[in-house]
């Protein structure tokens, strides 16, 4: 008796043969206990596996997964922020420091100019005061002198 | 694919697949809430798959959760070259493999072996096992490679294309592996039933 090869038997079991091939294997299986045993064994395995029910659908499972998904999203966001600071933090810090230095130097130069202006103004004032005082002293001296001449 | 909708776990592509693809696109564009529907749709098959691969409901549930979390994190990389279902099963499979490797390192292998031996040769009344126990023993006895391919084919009713996509191997490799898995399963079940018959005969004497 010529048996169908194991591939053909597998295909027969998986219903992957053409109708013609199917009929041929069916005829053989009807009279061959060896091939029939193979098919019965395969069917037993299939039946046993199919006998196991799928787990019942559980909303708590869905909630639990979604909870973890949300946590994961938060962690990812935090990680992205931390990563950003790690990547750009030094550059940003350096830039901020440089900007601070520039601002300080600008402010300092402004205040120095202002002080210079104030000093110049004060100098003019003092000079004016000096000239006034000297004039006053001269006029006073001259006044005293004329008064003494008059009294003579 | 949603085996729940059919008494024989037949694959159900069609409109559900289109709806899933729509949800996937929404999640990819940042709509996190759309992922709830995806989880709801695939929860039972993925949990069932992980539970059977790991042969432990608690570990299966943890693995399923991990699978959905990994899938969410990498969903932007899903290009639709295979079905979303196959992609998800691939992640579930890899997650289970990682867990099995970890378990192996923690030497649970000895326990697995003893259960297998128990199923094969122990001559007691407890051998008349219910289908669930038989299935549990069968899954324990099979190598992980054979276990996963049998589950994908016989339990989740995937076709060869889908299985090759999940396992990332050729269709010829799928056929060869499936054949060897069936042989291993048949051999184990034959031993189990022989032992059961011996016990029955002993009890009737």
XYZ file of C-alpha atoms in Angstrom:
357
model
C 0.000 0.000 0.000
C 1.358 3.393 -0.936
C 0.822 5.900 1.852
C 0.475 9.590 1.170
C 3.578 11.394 2.420
C 3.441 13.148 5.770
C 3.200 16.599 4.128
C 0.101 15.531 2.249
C -1.422 14.120 5.408
C -0.671 17.380 7.229
C -2.261 19.342 4.420
C -5.257 17.014 4.468
C -5.625 17.632 8.189
C -5.313 21.389 7.666
C -7.788 21.233 4.739
C -5.272 22.635 2.340
C -5.573 20.048 -0.425
C -7.573 20.407 -3.600
C -10.924 18.573 -3.757
C -9.427 15.905 -5.957
C -6.471 15.266 -3.637
C -8.832 15.326 -0.691
C -10.957 12.525 -2.096
C -7.871 10.456 -2.818
C -6.549 10.806 0.752
C -10.000 10.143 2.213
C -10.155 6.861 0.283
C -6.733 5.872 1.538
C -7.466 6.777 5.157
C -10.627 4.679 5.093
C -8.547 1.527 4.604
C -5.222 2.475 6.268
C -5.160 2.366 10.068
C -1.648 3.818 10.235
C -2.611 7.063 8.493
C -5.917 7.109 10.330
C -4.056 6.901 13.647
C -1.965 9.890 12.650
C -5.086 11.918 11.850
C -6.887 10.776 15.007
C -3.862 11.778 17.074
C -3.695 15.197 15.430
C -7.414 15.665 16.000
C -7.003 14.705 19.682
C -4.375 17.401 20.110
C -6.569 19.929 18.348
C -9.637 18.988 20.389
C -7.673 19.211 23.610
C -6.329 22.646 22.735
C -9.743 23.871 21.598
C -11.305 22.613 24.819
C -9.563 25.319 26.755
C -11.826 28.346 27.025
C -10.416 31.791 26.440
C -10.054 33.828 29.598
C -13.201 35.811 30.329
C -12.975 39.420 29.325
C -11.977 41.548 32.261
C -12.484 45.289 32.464
C -10.130 45.419 35.434
C -7.401 44.065 33.164
C -8.119 46.805 30.619
C -8.074 49.458 33.364
C -4.866 48.086 34.770
C -3.171 48.178 31.363
C -4.387 51.707 30.644
C -3.177 52.823 34.061
C 0.277 51.503 33.223
C 0.128 53.129 29.802
C -0.654 56.512 31.392
C 2.163 56.091 33.923
C 4.468 55.205 31.071
C 3.393 58.351 29.196
C 4.110 60.526 32.244
C 7.484 58.902 32.706
C 8.265 59.397 29.035
C 7.354 63.073 29.286
C 9.502 63.522 32.396
C 12.331 61.692 30.667
C 12.043 63.945 27.620
C 12.221 67.063 29.793
C 15.188 65.714 31.740
C 16.839 64.702 28.501
C 16.257 68.174 27.080
C 17.872 69.793 30.079
C 20.747 67.347 30.017
C 21.259 68.019 26.342
C 20.717 71.761 26.294
C 21.177 72.684 29.950
C 24.884 73.517 29.740
C 24.465 75.529 26.591
C 21.432 77.355 27.979
C 23.235 77.992 31.292
C 26.297 79.279 29.451
C 24.188 81.530 27.287
C 22.285 82.863 30.304
C 25.549 83.544 32.126
C 26.985 85.320 29.103
C 23.803 87.402 28.792
C 24.050 88.293 32.475
C 27.646 89.400 32.064
C 26.728 91.526 29.054
C 23.873 93.169 30.963
C 26.103 93.863 33.941
C 28.831 95.383 31.807
C 26.284 97.550 29.977
C 24.802 98.720 33.259
C 28.247 99.418 34.651
C 29.328 101.462 31.652
C 26.081 103.453 31.865
C 26.634 104.226 35.522
C 30.275 105.139 34.908
C 29.227 107.620 32.228
C 26.693 109.054 34.602
C 29.314 109.402 37.329
C 31.697 111.058 34.891
C 28.977 113.511 33.903
C 28.223 114.215 37.562
C 31.923 114.734 38.278
C 32.275 117.168 35.369
C 29.215 119.084 36.514
C 30.539 119.218 40.063
C 33.878 120.500 38.782
C 32.162 123.267 36.811
C 30.201 124.131 39.929
C 33.309 124.241 42.038
C 35.122 126.344 39.505
C 32.172 128.737 39.360
C 32.116 128.867 43.122
C 35.823 129.502 43.268
C 35.596 132.339 40.778
C 32.601 133.778 42.657
C 34.422 133.557 45.950
C 37.513 135.217 44.536
C 35.439 137.986 42.991
C 33.563 138.379 46.246
C 36.793 138.581 48.198
C 38.239 141.097 45.721
C 35.124 143.217 45.800
C 35.046 143.023 49.575
C 38.688 144.050 49.745
C 38.096 146.788 47.280
C 35.003 147.872 49.219
C 36.898 147.978 52.473
C 39.663 149.912 50.815
C 37.247 152.509 49.369
C 35.481 152.787 52.701
C 38.767 153.520 54.451
C 39.627 156.083 51.784
C 36.305 157.755 52.344
C 36.850 157.855 56.055
C 40.197 159.453 55.556
C -8.885 38.300 14.715
C -11.185 37.706 17.616
C -11.675 34.070 18.507
C -14.202 34.938 21.158
C -16.844 35.619 18.560
C -16.852 32.146 17.167
C -17.466 28.835 18.900
C -14.551 27.326 17.016
C -12.243 30.286 17.456
C -12.321 30.977 13.737
C -10.294 33.977 12.663
C -12.462 36.959 11.999
C -10.620 39.467 9.843
C -13.001 41.690 7.808
C -14.625 44.744 9.365
C -13.082 44.216 12.792
C -9.640 44.404 11.246
C -10.544 47.696 9.577
C -11.789 49.051 12.901
C -8.584 47.926 14.626
C -6.476 49.553 11.909
C -8.399 52.774 12.495
C -7.752 52.612 16.245
C -4.086 51.909 15.581
C -3.812 55.016 13.402
C -5.515 57.074 16.117
C -3.057 55.834 18.739
C -0.154 56.510 16.386
C -1.379 60.090 16.028
C -1.367 60.529 19.810
C -4.920 59.523 20.825
C -4.067 57.494 23.877
C -7.699 56.664 24.696
C -8.132 54.764 21.425
C -5.714 52.224 22.826
C -8.380 51.164 25.349
C -10.407 49.678 22.499
C -7.385 47.806 21.186
C -6.663 46.361 24.622
C -10.333 45.439 25.071
C -10.377 43.664 21.702
C -7.189 41.614 22.102
C -7.185 41.146 25.856
C -8.673 37.623 25.931
C -6.645 36.035 23.096
C -3.373 37.557 24.247
C -4.007 36.639 27.868
C -4.984 33.121 26.763
C -1.866 32.798 24.632
C 0.470 33.997 27.380
C -1.263 31.837 29.983
C -0.873 28.747 27.815
C 2.710 29.463 26.849
C 3.718 30.082 30.454
C 1.201 27.552 31.777
C 0.404 29.844 34.676
C -2.607 32.205 34.778
C -0.941 34.790 37.036
C 2.262 34.876 35.002
C 0.144 34.907 31.840
C -1.748 37.975 33.006
C 1.478 39.786 33.879
C 2.960 38.854 30.506
C -0.183 40.058 28.712
C -0.001 43.400 30.520
C 3.653 43.696 29.629
C 2.790 42.863 26.026
C 0.213 45.648 25.773
C 2.593 48.107 27.396
C 5.412 47.215 25.004
C 3.009 47.393 22.078
C 1.900 50.883 23.123
C 5.468 52.100 23.455
C 6.400 50.821 20.006
C 3.120 51.278 18.167
C 4.580 54.113 16.092
C 6.973 51.609 14.549
C 4.058 49.456 13.329
C 3.907 50.018 9.572
C 1.071 47.640 8.750
C 3.273 45.212 6.817
C 1.632 42.360 8.733
C -1.717 42.410 10.511
C -1.803 44.198 13.854
C -2.908 40.926 15.404
C 0.236 39.112 14.181
C 2.380 42.015 15.353
C 0.801 41.886 18.807
C 1.164 38.119 19.053
C 4.823 38.507 18.084
C 5.352 40.878 20.996
C 3.445 38.502 23.314
C 5.571 35.624 22.132
C 8.823 37.519 22.698
C 7.654 38.629 26.135
C 6.866 35.024 27.063
C 10.211 33.832 25.735
C 11.962 36.389 27.945
C 9.975 35.192 30.948
C 10.697 31.548 30.142
C 14.407 32.312 29.836
C 14.290 34.024 33.197
C 12.432 31.068 34.678
C 14.979 28.729 33.177
C 17.756 30.671 34.816
C 15.914 30.274 38.093
C 15.938 26.523 37.381
C 12.267 25.733 37.092
C 13.280 23.237 34.508
C 13.498 20.475 37.091
C 9.923 21.151 38.147
C 8.721 21.020 34.540
C 10.500 17.747 34.003
C 9.001 16.192 37.115
C 5.503 17.197 36.025
C 6.143 15.681 32.622
C 7.330 12.459 34.194
C 4.349 12.502 36.514
C 2.060 12.756 33.524
C 3.833 9.931 31.775
C 4.307 7.255 34.344
C 2.580 7.840 37.629
C 0.086 5.073 38.258
C -2.610 6.573 40.455
C -6.296 7.415 40.223
C -5.418 11.059 39.745
C -4.211 10.122 36.284
C -7.720 10.275 34.939
C -7.272 13.831 34.200
C -9.813 16.333 33.156
C -9.239 17.971 29.797
C -7.879 21.108 31.439
C -5.348 19.175 33.431
C -4.406 17.158 30.374
C -3.914 20.335 28.407
C -1.860 21.825 31.190
C 0.355 18.743 31.285
C 0.645 18.650 27.525
C 1.725 22.285 27.427
C 4.243 21.636 30.181
C 5.602 18.659 28.327
C 6.019 20.346 24.971
C 9.095 22.362 24.218
C 8.337 26.119 24.081
C 8.915 26.141 20.318
C 6.365 23.395 19.723
C 3.992 24.770 22.327
C 3.761 28.181 20.695
C 3.255 26.873 17.175
C 0.547 24.444 18.248
C -1.245 27.175 20.167
C -1.106 29.590 17.260
C -2.399 26.984 14.828
C -4.856 24.896 16.848
C -6.044 27.346 19.488
C -5.856 30.713 17.767
C -6.463 29.215 14.308
C -3.899 31.311 12.528
C -3.002 30.418 8.972
C 0.573 29.649 7.907
C 1.158 33.235 6.757
C 0.124 34.670 10.096
C 2.183 32.120 12.016
C 5.249 32.857 9.895
C 4.729 36.539 10.620
C 4.433 35.962 14.373
C 7.387 33.584 14.546
C 9.358 35.476 11.908
C 10.285 32.412 9.906
C 9.452 31.018 6.475
C 6.217 29.174 5.720
C 8.218 26.003 5.070
C 9.768 26.335 8.521
C 6.277 26.780 9.980
C 5.074 23.597 8.292
C 8.096 21.610 9.452
C 7.895 22.885 12.992
C 4.153 22.282 13.161
C 4.618 18.721 11.983
C 7.211 18.003 14.657
C 5.058 19.704 17.297
C 2.083 17.524 16.398
C 4.244 14.437 16.560
C 5.563 15.412 19.983
C 2.049 16.168 21.239
C 0.665 12.898 19.877
C 3.436 10.917 21.455
C 2.840 12.547 24.804
C -0.939 12.090 24.673
C -0.518 8.454 23.688
C 1.658 7.889 26.772
C -0.847 9.715 28.929
C -3.770 7.609 27.692
C -1.849 4.372 27.957
C -1.130 5.129 31.593
C -4.745 6.045 32.153
C -5.879 2.728 30.657
C -3.461 0.821 32.858
C -4.921 2.511 35.935
C -8.474 1.758 34.814
C -7.612 -1.917 34.304
C -5.941 -2.094 37.720
C -9.009 -0.588 39.349
C -11.419 -3.000 37.677
C -9.359 -6.026 38.789
